[in-house]
Amino acid sequence: MSGKRVLLIVTGGIAAYKALELVRRLKERGIAVRCVLTRAARELVSPLALAALSGERVHEELFSLTEEAEMGHIRLSREADLVVVAPATADILAKMANGLADDLASAILLATDKPVLVAPAMNPRMWCHPATRRNLARLVEDGVEFVGPAEGDMACGETGPGRLVEPEVLVERILARLAPEPRPLAGLRALVTSGPTYEAIDPVRFIANRSSGRQGHAIAAALARAGAQVTLVSGPVAIPDPPGVRTVHVESARDMLRACEDALPVDIAVCAAAVADWRPESPADAKLKKEEGAPPPLLRLVENPDILARLARHPTARPRLVVGFAAETGDLEAAARAKRAKKGCDWILANDVSPGSRVFGGARNRILFLAGDEPAESWPEMPKEEVARRLVARIAAALGREAP
Ligand code: C5P
C-alpha cells in the first residue's frame, strides 16, 4: 500500500476520537494520510494529535491565505487516491447531498474527482430521519460508498443504528478500495432477484412478507463489483438501488417472473427474493368494504409461478449457474437438499429464519451452503455483504474465473 494517499475528513461527532486510531493504523500500512477537520470536529479531537500521528499539517480553513498559497482545496481534493469521511455527521451528509460548499470539508467533497468512502456516526433518530434517508439515497446514487453505521449503545445513551464502525473495519474497507479491484466476472451477465413480492387483495391491500432485500441487493452489488453486468429484479423494498446495477422494480411474483425472463440470457442467476408462494385468485377491482353484519371476505389463494424453478429448468436459456435461497425453520440441511432437487438449481444457500434468528430484515446472516450433492458447508454468522462477497468468490471459482 505504500505510495497510496488518503484524505481523511473528520467531522464533528463524538466518535471523532476514533480518527486518531484510524490514522495510526493506516500509517502502519504505509498509507499517507492528510487530515481535514471541520470546526465542530476541532472541539472533539486535537489537530495537534492528528498532525503528530499523520506527520502532516492538518487543514481546517477554506479561506486561509497561506493555505490557499500552499495547498488550495482543489489540490487537497485531487492529490489523494481516496477521500474518507469518518466520522460523518448528518450535517455533512446533508451538505454533500445538496452540493453545499461553505467550509473546507464540504468544498473538498464537491471539488473532488476521487472515490469517496463515508462512515456515518450519529444519533439513531438522526440516522432514521427521513431527511437523512433522502440524503443517503441521493449520495448512493451519486456513487458515494458507505461503511456502517453499526448498531449498539450510543454515547448519547440511546441504542440503535448510528455507531461509527470500528477502525479495523474501516481500515479493511479502505485497503480494499485502494487495491486494484479484480474483476473476475467481467464479460458475464447476472440476474438477481431480491425483496418480497406484494400480491394484491384489492387496490389497497396486499399479502407480503418481511423480506428487506438486504441480502439480494448486497449480492447484486458484489457481482457488479466483480465485473458482471447485473440486472436486479427487486420487489418493494425500503433500501436504495445498488450502484452499478440495472434495477427493475416490480410488485407481484408474476411481474417478477416477467422481468426475469426479459433479462435472459444470463450466465448467472441468484434468486434471493422471498417470492409469495400464493396470491389471491381474483383481486377485487375496488376496495373491499366492511359491511355491517356481513361475514369477513374469504380469500381464495392460487399458486404463484416458481421463478427459481423456471430459470433452473428453462428449456432454451438456462443460466450456467442457478443459485437459490431457502429460508427454513426446521431441519435446515434436509429441507435445503429437498428444495435443491425439487427446483433443479445448482446451489442453495439455506438460512434459519426461526423466531429470534433476526435474519429477515437484519444485517447479518448465517448460511448453510449446499452445492450439488456435496456435503453441506456451514458458514459462520457474518454481515450480509460478506455473505455476498463469499458467494461471488465461489461463483467466480465455479465458472473458472480467478476468485475476487
Ligand atoms: O420454496 P421457497 O420459497 O422456500 O424457495 C426459496 C427459493 O426459491 C428462493 O431462492 C426464492 O427466491 C425462490 N422462489 C422463487 N419463486 C417462488 C418461490 C421461491 O424464485 N415462487
Tab-separated table of C-alpha atoms and ligand atoms in Angstrom:
chain	number	residue	atom	x	y	z
A	1	MET	CA	0.000	0.000	0.000
A	2	SER	CA	2.967	2.306	0.198
A	3	GLY	CA	2.592	5.313	-2.059
A	4	LYS	CA	-1.210	5.370	-1.608
A	5	ARG	CA	-2.746	8.556	-0.231
A	6	VAL	CA	-5.904	9.051	1.794
A	7	LEU	CA	-7.523	12.384	2.527
A	8	LEU	CA	-9.361	11.923	5.822
A	9	ILE	CA	-12.146	14.385	6.580
A	10	VAL	CA	-13.118	14.322	10.243
A	11	THR	CA	-16.482	15.901	11.100
A	12	GLY	CA	-17.921	16.747	14.480
A	13	GLY	CA	-19.294	13.538	16.005
A	14	ILE	CA	-18.343	12.168	19.423
A	15	ALA	CA	-16.673	9.294	17.547
A	16	ALA	CA	-14.117	11.767	16.105
A	17	TYR	CA	-11.585	10.484	18.637
A	18	LYS	CA	-11.530	7.181	16.699
A	19	ALA	CA	-9.937	9.097	13.812
A	20	LEU	CA	-6.667	9.018	15.751
A	21	GLU	CA	-6.666	5.221	15.811
A	22	LEU	CA	-7.617	5.151	12.140
A	23	VAL	CA	-4.722	7.394	11.140
A	24	ARG	CA	-2.284	5.291	13.161
A	25	ARG	CA	-3.452	2.043	11.533
A	26	LEU	CA	-3.335	3.478	8.014
A	27	LYS	CA	0.172	4.845	8.591
A	28	GLU	CA	1.254	1.364	9.783
A	29	ARG	CA	0.216	0.078	6.358
A	30	GLY	CA	2.402	2.658	4.658
A	31	ILE	CA	-0.540	4.825	3.565
A	32	ALA	CA	-0.003	8.603	3.610
A	33	VAL	CA	-2.852	10.341	5.428
A	34	ARG	CA	-3.688	14.021	5.217
A	35	CYS	CA	-6.400	15.241	7.612
A	36	VAL	CA	-9.081	17.901	7.265
A	37	LEU	CA	-11.079	18.936	10.329
A	38	THR	CA	-14.403	20.733	10.415
A	39	ARG	CA	-14.881	23.429	13.024
A	40	ALA	CA	-17.051	21.119	15.166
A	41	ALA	CA	-14.540	18.270	14.899
A	42	ARG	CA	-11.855	20.588	16.246
A	43	GLU	CA	-13.773	20.697	19.532
A	44	LEU	CA	-13.634	16.912	19.793
A	45	VAL	CA	-10.221	15.869	18.522
A	46	SER	CA	-6.957	17.734	18.737
A	47	PRO	CA	-5.444	18.941	15.438
A	48	LEU	CA	-2.075	18.610	17.078
A	49	ALA	CA	-2.602	14.904	17.814
A	50	LEU	CA	-3.762	14.283	14.226
A	51	ALA	CA	-0.780	16.204	12.856
A	52	ALA	CA	1.610	14.227	15.039
A	53	LEU	CA	0.137	10.868	14.002
A	54	SER	CA	-0.197	11.675	10.311
A	55	GLY	CA	3.125	13.509	10.096
A	56	GLU	CA	1.398	16.212	8.031
A	57	ARG	CA	-0.183	19.510	8.856
A	58	VAL	CA	-3.917	19.416	9.457
A	59	HIS	CA	-6.170	21.585	7.254
A	60	GLU	CA	-9.128	23.468	8.668
A	61	GLU	CA	-9.767	26.744	6.874
A	62	LEU	CA	-11.323	27.338	3.472
A	63	PHE	CA	-10.120	30.916	3.242
A	64	SER	CA	-6.640	30.974	4.654
A	65	LEU	CA	-4.197	32.924	2.553
A	66	THR	CA	-1.244	30.761	3.485
A	67	GLU	CA	-3.188	27.562	2.879
A	68	GLU	CA	-4.518	28.801	-0.459
A	69	ALA	CA	-0.962	29.679	-1.409
A	70	GLU	CA	0.452	26.365	-0.238
A	71	MET	CA	-2.435	23.977	-0.824
A	72	GLY	CA	-5.893	25.037	-2.016
A	73	HIS	CA	-8.987	22.923	-1.548
A	74	ILE	CA	-8.870	21.817	-5.173
A	75	ARG	CA	-5.370	20.458	-4.811
A	76	LEU	CA	-6.233	18.831	-1.489
A	77	SER	CA	-9.178	17.101	-3.112
A	78	ARG	CA	-7.206	15.855	-6.104
A	79	GLU	CA	-3.970	14.702	-4.551
A	80	ALA	CA	-5.498	11.706	-2.758
A	81	ASP	CA	-6.334	8.270	-4.114
A	82	LEU	CA	-9.361	8.096	-1.839
A	83	VAL	CA	-11.348	10.608	0.219
A	84	VAL	CA	-12.655	9.188	3.507
A	85	VAL	CA	-15.202	10.965	5.722
A	86	ALA	CA	-15.063	9.451	9.234
A	87	PRO	CA	-16.995	10.088	11.314
A	88	ALA	CA	-19.582	11.636	9.003
A	89	THR	CA	-22.336	13.601	10.750
A	90	ALA	CA	-25.901	14.029	9.485
A	91	ASP	CA	-24.872	17.594	8.682
A	92	ILE	CA	-22.049	16.700	6.301
A	93	LEU	CA	-24.295	14.113	4.579
A	94	ALA	CA	-26.886	16.857	4.035
A	95	LYS	CA	-24.239	19.196	2.646
A	96	MET	CA	-22.822	16.531	0.343
A	97	ALA	CA	-26.256	15.505	-0.919
A	98	ASN	CA	-27.071	19.115	-1.773
A	99	GLY	CA	-23.697	20.238	-3.063
A	100	LEU	CA	-23.054	22.868	-0.388
A	101	ALA	CA	-19.509	24.130	-0.089
A	102	ASP	CA	-19.356	26.614	2.763
A	103	ASP	CA	-16.326	25.226	4.581
A	104	LEU	CA	-13.133	23.405	3.652
A	105	ALA	CA	-14.531	19.873	4.186
A	106	SER	CA	-17.649	20.383	2.053
A	107	ALA	CA	-15.741	22.330	-0.620
A	108	ILE	CA	-13.293	19.427	-0.975
A	109	LEU	CA	-16.136	16.922	-1.235
A	110	LEU	CA	-17.732	18.970	-4.008
A	111	ALA	CA	-14.466	19.505	-5.864
A	112	THR	CA	-13.024	16.027	-5.691
A	113	ASP	CA	-12.811	13.683	-8.641
A	114	LYS	CA	-11.747	10.765	-6.432
A	115	PRO	CA	-13.830	7.959	-4.897
A	116	VAL	CA	-15.431	8.919	-1.593
A	117	LEU	CA	-15.960	6.492	1.287
A	118	VAL	CA	-18.203	7.662	4.118
A	119	ALA	CA	-18.525	6.212	7.639
A	120	PRO	CA	-21.589	7.823	9.247
A	121	ALA	CA	-21.963	8.255	13.007
A	122	MET	CA	-24.913	9.953	14.621
A	123	ASN	CA	-27.835	9.537	16.981
A	124	PRO	CA	-30.148	6.695	15.804
A	125	ARG	CA	-33.083	9.070	15.358
A	126	MET	CA	-30.994	11.354	13.186
A	127	TRP	CA	-29.892	8.333	11.126
A	128	CYS	CA	-33.501	7.165	10.694
A	129	HIS	CA	-34.911	10.643	9.989
A	130	PRO	CA	-36.494	10.896	6.522
A	131	ALA	CA	-34.186	13.795	5.656
A	132	THR	CA	-31.101	11.660	6.327
A	133	ARG	CA	-32.645	8.721	4.436
A	134	ARG	CA	-33.230	11.015	1.445
A	135	ASN	CA	-29.696	12.374	1.580
A	136	LEU	CA	-28.297	8.875	1.843
A	137	ALA	CA	-30.282	7.608	-1.155
A	138	ARG	CA	-29.064	10.541	-3.210
A	139	LEU	CA	-25.444	10.017	-2.228
A	140	VAL	CA	-25.609	6.301	-3.046
A	141	GLU	CA	-26.994	7.283	-6.438
A	142	ASP	CA	-24.061	9.683	-6.828
A	143	GLY	CA	-21.695	6.747	-6.299
A	144	VAL	CA	-20.629	7.568	-2.742
A	145	GLU	CA	-19.733	4.406	-0.818
A	146	PHE	CA	-20.832	3.836	2.748
A	147	VAL	CA	-19.458	1.715	5.539
A	148	GLY	CA	-21.746	1.291	8.562
A	149	PRO	CA	-23.092	2.658	10.764
A	150	ALA	CA	-23.009	-0.185	13.260
A	151	GLU	CA	-25.762	-0.828	15.777
A	152	GLY	CA	-25.342	-0.642	19.531
A	153	ASP	CA	-25.206	1.625	22.551
A	154	MET	CA	-24.528	5.254	21.719
A	155	ALA	CA	-22.603	7.867	23.655
A	156	CYS	CA	-25.889	9.790	23.961
A	157	GLY	CA	-27.411	6.915	25.958
A	158	GLU	CA	-29.675	5.639	23.166
A	159	THR	CA	-29.396	2.333	21.339
A	160	GLY	CA	-29.773	1.652	17.628
A	161	PRO	CA	-28.041	2.216	14.286
A	162	GLY	CA	-25.597	5.108	14.347
A	163	ARG	CA	-22.280	3.970	15.801
A	164	LEU	CA	-19.152	4.597	13.790
A	165	VAL	CA	-17.790	1.235	12.596
A	166	GLU	CA	-14.674	0.130	14.432
A	167	PRO	CA	-11.368	1.415	12.983
A	168	GLU	CA	-10.305	-2.084	11.884
A	169	VAL	CA	-13.489	-2.466	9.804
A	170	LEU	CA	-12.858	0.920	8.236
A	171	VAL	CA	-9.209	0.072	7.535
A	172	GLU	CA	-10.269	-3.134	5.747
A	173	ARG	CA	-12.671	-1.196	3.531
A	174	ILE	CA	-10.065	1.461	2.804
A	175	LEU	CA	-7.481	-1.184	1.879
A	176	ALA	CA	-9.993	-2.960	-0.360
A	177	ARG	CA	-10.867	0.337	-2.030
A	178	LEU	CA	-7.221	1.259	-2.600
A	179	ALA	CA	-6.273	-2.148	-4.001
A	180	PRO	CA	-6.883	-2.506	-7.707
A	181	GLU	CA	-10.185	-4.387	-7.892
A	182	PRO	CA	-10.010	-7.734	-9.655
A	183	ARG	CA	-12.946	-8.129	-11.992
A	184	PRO	CA	-13.143	-11.889	-12.454
A	185	LEU	CA	-16.722	-11.810	-13.771
A	186	ALA	CA	-16.060	-9.220	-16.473
A	187	GLY	CA	-17.971	-10.089	-19.636
A	188	LEU	CA	-20.579	-12.208	-17.797
A	189	ARG	CA	-24.244	-11.353	-17.273
A	190	ALA	CA	-26.033	-11.916	-13.973
A	191	LEU	CA	-29.629	-11.779	-12.793
A	192	VAL	CA	-30.540	-11.344	-9.129
A	193	THR	CA	-33.989	-11.330	-7.518
A	194	SER	CA	-34.430	-9.588	-4.183
A	195	GLY	CA	-37.031	-8.431	-1.661
A	196	PRO	CA	-40.600	-9.551	-1.075
A	197	THR	CA	-43.484	-9.591	-3.538
A	198	TYR	CA	-46.821	-7.885	-2.992
A	199	GLU	CA	-49.873	-9.881	-4.027
A	200	ALA	CA	-52.947	-7.706	-4.370
A	201	ILE	CA	-56.147	-8.445	-2.459
A	202	ASP	CA	-57.772	-5.235	-3.682
A	203	PRO	CA	-56.328	-1.869	-4.833
A	204	VAL	CA	-55.103	-1.012	-1.323
A	205	ARG	CA	-54.440	-4.344	0.429
A	206	PHE	CA	-51.893	-6.990	-0.329
A	207	ILE	CA	-50.185	-10.109	1.016
A	208	ALA	CA	-46.453	-9.690	1.597
A	209	ASN	CA	-43.649	-10.869	3.875
A	210	ARG	CA	-40.843	-9.451	5.986
A	211	SER	CA	-38.016	-9.666	3.438
A	212	SER	CA	-35.928	-6.450	3.433
A	213	GLY	CA	-33.980	-7.184	0.234
A	214	ARG	CA	-30.677	-6.569	2.006
A	215	GLN	CA	-29.118	-9.927	1.094
A	216	GLY	CA	-30.187	-9.866	-2.556
A	217	HIS	CA	-29.132	-6.252	-3.022
A	218	ALA	CA	-25.735	-6.985	-1.457
A	219	ILE	CA	-25.268	-9.898	-3.891
A	220	ALA	CA	-26.178	-7.720	-6.880
A	221	ALA	CA	-23.665	-5.087	-5.736
A	222	ALA	CA	-20.921	-7.677	-5.178
A	223	LEU	CA	-21.493	-9.251	-8.623
A	224	ALA	CA	-21.263	-5.788	-10.191
A	225	ARG	CA	-18.047	-5.006	-8.314
A	226	ALA	CA	-16.639	-8.284	-9.651
A	227	GLY	CA	-17.286	-7.004	-13.166
A	228	ALA	CA	-20.568	-8.747	-14.067
A	229	GLN	CA	-23.298	-6.900	-15.927
A	230	VAL	CA	-26.102	-7.184	-13.396
A	231	THR	CA	-29.884	-6.899	-13.626
A	232	LEU	CA	-31.542	-6.756	-10.214
A	233	VAL	CA	-35.257	-7.511	-10.157
A	234	SER	CA	-36.496	-6.158	-6.859
A	235	GLY	CA	-39.815	-6.356	-5.072
A	236	PRO	CA	-40.886	-3.353	-2.968
A	237	VAL	CA	-38.060	-2.546	-0.511
A	238	ALA	CA	-37.007	0.444	1.566
A	239	ILE	CA	-33.322	0.311	0.643
A	240	PRO	CA	-31.628	2.170	-2.230
A	241	ASP	CA	-30.798	0.598	-5.603
A	242	PRO	CA	-27.208	-0.699	-5.504
A	243	PRO	CA	-24.660	1.302	-7.519
A	244	GLY	CA	-23.541	-0.037	-10.876
A	245	VAL	CA	-26.567	-2.294	-11.275
A	246	ARG	CA	-29.618	-2.071	-13.568
A	247	THR	CA	-32.542	-2.322	-11.149
A	248	VAL	CA	-36.042	-3.273	-12.302
A	249	HIS	CA	-38.763	-2.594	-9.715
A	250	VAL	CA	-41.710	-4.975	-9.588
A	251	GLU	CA	-44.545	-5.777	-7.188
A	252	SER	CA	-46.019	-9.231	-7.749
A	253	ALA	CA	-44.467	-12.639	-8.380
A	254	ARG	CA	-45.844	-12.665	-11.904
A	255	ASP	CA	-44.266	-9.265	-12.635
A	256	MET	CA	-41.016	-10.552	-11.179
A	257	LEU	CA	-41.078	-13.639	-13.430
A	258	ARG	CA	-41.724	-11.478	-16.484
A	259	ALA	CA	-38.843	-9.125	-15.632
A	260	CYS	CA	-36.537	-12.107	-15.077
A	261	GLU	CA	-37.465	-13.663	-18.405
A	262	ASP	CA	-36.864	-10.316	-20.103
A	263	ALA	CA	-33.342	-10.248	-18.625
A	264	LEU	CA	-32.373	-13.601	-20.196
A	265	PRO	CA	-29.970	-14.856	-21.388
A	266	VAL	CA	-27.659	-14.593	-18.392
A	267	ASP	CA	-24.700	-16.637	-17.202
A	268	ILE	CA	-25.574	-16.474	-13.508
A	269	ALA	CA	-28.952	-16.304	-11.738
A	270	VAL	CA	-29.245	-15.768	-7.993
A	271	CYS	CA	-32.789	-15.929	-6.613
A	272	ALA	CA	-32.736	-14.242	-3.236
A	273	ALA	CA	-36.257	-12.821	-3.352
A	274	ALA	CA	-38.851	-14.057	-0.892
A	275	VAL	CA	-41.482	-14.650	-3.529
A	276	ALA	CA	-45.008	-15.173	-2.219
A	277	ASP	CA	-45.980	-18.787	-2.801
A	278	TRP	CA	-49.643	-17.884	-3.282
A	279	ARG	CA	-51.686	-14.933	-4.471
A	280	PRO	CA	-55.377	-14.103	-4.123
A	281	GLU	CA	-57.133	-15.818	-7.017
A	282	SER	CA	-59.145	-12.806	-8.128
A	283	PRO	CA	-58.092	-9.475	-6.620
A	284	ALA	CA	-61.024	-7.066	-6.302
A	285	ASP	CA	-61.060	-4.065	-8.656
A	286	ALA	CA	-62.492	-1.823	-5.929
A	287	LYS	CA	-61.619	-1.637	-2.235
A	288	LEU	CA	-63.415	-4.368	-0.272
A	289	LYS	CA	-65.827	-2.759	2.157
A	290	LYS	CA	-66.687	-3.853	5.684
A	291	GLU	CA	-70.468	-4.271	5.692
A	292	GLU	CA	-72.408	-4.216	8.950
A	293	GLY	CA	-73.316	-7.792	9.889
A	294	ALA	CA	-71.714	-9.338	6.796
A	295	PRO	CA	-69.118	-12.108	7.302
A	296	PRO	CA	-65.458	-11.226	6.550
A	297	PRO	CA	-64.479	-11.993	2.950
A	298	LEU	CA	-62.835	-15.326	2.257
A	299	LEU	CA	-59.588	-15.194	0.320
A	300	ARG	CA	-59.074	-17.959	-2.148
A	301	LEU	CA	-55.381	-18.388	-2.991
A	302	VAL	CA	-53.735	-19.835	-6.062
A	303	GLU	CA	-50.119	-20.834	-6.526
A	304	ASN	CA	-47.613	-18.344	-7.906
A	305	PRO	CA	-45.057	-19.315	-10.553
A	306	ASP	CA	-41.797	-20.570	-9.052
A	307	ILE	CA	-39.224	-18.228	-10.603
A	308	LEU	CA	-36.199	-20.169	-9.408
A	309	ALA	CA	-37.537	-23.456	-10.793
A	310	ARG	CA	-38.480	-21.806	-14.094
A	311	LEU	CA	-34.968	-20.391	-14.530
A	312	ALA	CA	-33.299	-23.643	-13.459
A	313	ARG	CA	-35.416	-25.676	-15.879
A	314	HIS	CA	-35.546	-23.138	-18.680
A	315	PRO	CA	-35.806	-25.058	-21.961
A	316	THR	CA	-33.658	-22.708	-24.075
A	317	ALA	CA	-31.835	-20.219	-21.863
A	318	ARG	CA	-30.844	-21.970	-18.656
A	319	PRO	CA	-28.117	-19.908	-16.958
A	320	ARG	CA	-24.811	-21.717	-16.452
A	321	LEU	CA	-25.208	-21.353	-12.698
A	322	VAL	CA	-28.529	-21.062	-10.859
A	323	VAL	CA	-28.448	-20.288	-7.142
A	324	GLY	CA	-31.414	-20.313	-4.775
A	325	PHE	CA	-32.043	-19.475	-1.153
A	326	ALA	CA	-34.031	-21.451	1.371
A	327	ALA	CA	-35.450	-19.770	4.428
A	328	GLU	CA	-36.289	-22.571	6.826
A	329	THR	CA	-37.323	-23.076	10.397
A	330	GLY	CA	-36.761	-26.810	10.938
A	331	ASP	CA	-34.012	-29.213	9.835
A	332	LEU	CA	-32.106	-26.819	7.605
A	333	GLU	CA	-29.972	-29.293	5.685
A	334	ALA	CA	-32.710	-31.815	4.892
A	335	ALA	CA	-35.034	-29.058	3.739
A	336	ALA	CA	-32.321	-27.417	1.629
A	337	ARG	CA	-31.393	-30.696	-0.087
A	338	ALA	CA	-35.016	-31.424	-0.877
A	339	LYS	CA	-35.519	-27.894	-2.183
A	340	ARG	CA	-32.449	-28.059	-4.433
A	341	ALA	CA	-33.626	-31.281	-6.009
A	342	LYS	CA	-37.195	-30.045	-6.397
A	343	LYS	CA	-36.241	-26.754	-8.009
A	344	GLY	CA	-33.373	-28.052	-10.103
A	345	CYS	CA	-30.933	-25.282	-9.115
A	346	ASP	CA	-27.204	-25.836	-8.702
A	347	TRP	CA	-26.652	-24.341	-5.257
A	348	ILE	CA	-28.803	-23.499	-2.271
A	349	LEU	CA	-27.924	-21.081	0.496
A	350	ALA	CA	-30.104	-22.022	3.441
A	351	ASN	CA	-30.742	-19.799	6.417
A	352	ASP	CA	-32.591	-20.251	9.643
A	353	VAL	CA	-35.475	-17.822	9.958
A	354	SER	CA	-36.861	-19.196	13.242
A	355	PRO	CA	-38.205	-16.525	15.570
A	356	GLY	CA	-35.217	-14.909	17.269
A	357	SER	CA	-32.765	-15.557	14.393
A	358	ARG	CA	-33.234	-11.928	13.226
A	359	VAL	CA	-32.237	-12.876	9.659
A	360	PHE	CA	-35.266	-11.283	7.984
A	361	GLY	CA	-34.583	-7.559	7.894
A	362	GLY	CA	-31.367	-7.922	9.905
A	363	ALA	CA	-27.835	-7.022	8.848
A	364	ARG	CA	-26.272	-10.434	9.397
A	365	ASN	CA	-26.828	-13.925	8.125
A	366	ARG	CA	-25.721	-17.466	8.900
A	367	ILE	CA	-25.635	-19.692	5.852
A	368	LEU	CA	-25.602	-23.402	5.211
A	369	PHE	CA	-24.110	-23.681	1.728
A	370	LEU	CA	-25.114	-26.628	-0.422
A	371	ALA	CA	-23.514	-27.281	-3.835
A	372	GLY	CA	-24.923	-30.263	-5.706
A	373	ASP	CA	-24.721	-33.434	-3.651
A	374	GLU	CA	-21.546	-32.382	-1.855
A	375	PRO	CA	-21.507	-32.181	1.959
A	376	ALA	CA	-23.125	-29.002	3.267
A	377	GLU	CA	-20.805	-26.208	4.411
A	378	SER	CA	-21.689	-24.172	7.455
A	379	TRP	CA	-20.601	-20.534	7.129
A	380	PRO	CA	-20.163	-18.598	10.379
A	381	GLU	CA	-22.521	-15.712	11.081
A	382	MET	CA	-21.363	-12.651	9.133
A	383	PRO	CA	-22.706	-9.401	7.641
A	384	LYS	CA	-24.875	-9.893	4.556
A	385	GLU	CA	-22.258	-8.004	2.486
A	386	GLU	CA	-19.677	-10.609	3.492
A	387	VAL	CA	-22.050	-13.460	2.533
A	388	ALA	CA	-22.353	-11.730	-0.843
A	389	ARG	CA	-18.568	-11.471	-1.278
A	390	ARG	CA	-18.111	-15.126	-0.378
A	391	LEU	CA	-20.812	-16.229	-2.752
A	392	VAL	CA	-19.313	-14.176	-5.593
A	393	ALA	CA	-15.886	-15.705	-4.938
A	394	ARG	CA	-17.486	-19.181	-5.187
A	395	ILE	CA	-19.276	-18.223	-8.382
A	396	ALA	CA	-16.044	-16.963	-9.914
A	397	ALA	CA	-14.221	-20.166	-8.957
A	398	ALA	CA	-17.057	-22.387	-10.260
A	399	LEU	CA	-17.052	-20.594	-13.607
A	400	GLY	CA	-13.304	-20.984	-13.884
A	401	ARG	CA	-12.598	-17.325	-13.186
A	402	GLU	CA	-9.993	-16.290	-10.673
A	403	ALA	CA	-11.536	-15.556	-7.237
A	404	PRO	CA	-12.019	-11.863	-6.407
B	1	C5P	O1	-39.925	-22.563	-1.949
B	1	C5P	P1	-39.229	-21.448	-1.256
B	1	C5P	O2	-39.931	-20.152	-1.337
B	1	C5P	O3	-38.786	-21.748	0.149
B	1	C5P	O4	-37.856	-21.355	-2.088
B	1	C5P	C1	-36.926	-20.410	-1.872
B	1	C5P	C2	-36.140	-20.140	-3.106
B	1	C5P	O5	-36.950	-20.176	-4.263
B	1	C5P	C3	-35.562	-18.750	-3.101
B	1	C5P	O6	-34.359	-18.780	-3.820
B	1	C5P	C4	-36.616	-17.948	-3.785
B	1	C5P	O7	-36.077	-16.784	-4.357
B	1	C5P	C5	-37.098	-18.901	-4.839
B	1	C5P	N1	-38.507	-18.770	-5.190
B	1	C5P	C6	-38.868	-18.277	-6.437
B	1	C5P	N2	-40.183	-18.201	-6.805
B	1	C5P	C7	-41.147	-18.621	-5.970
B	1	C5P	C8	-40.820	-19.126	-4.710
B	1	C5P	C9	-39.494	-19.178	-4.347
B	1	C5P	O8	-37.985	-17.886	-7.183
B	1	C5P	N3	-42.393	-18.531	-6.345
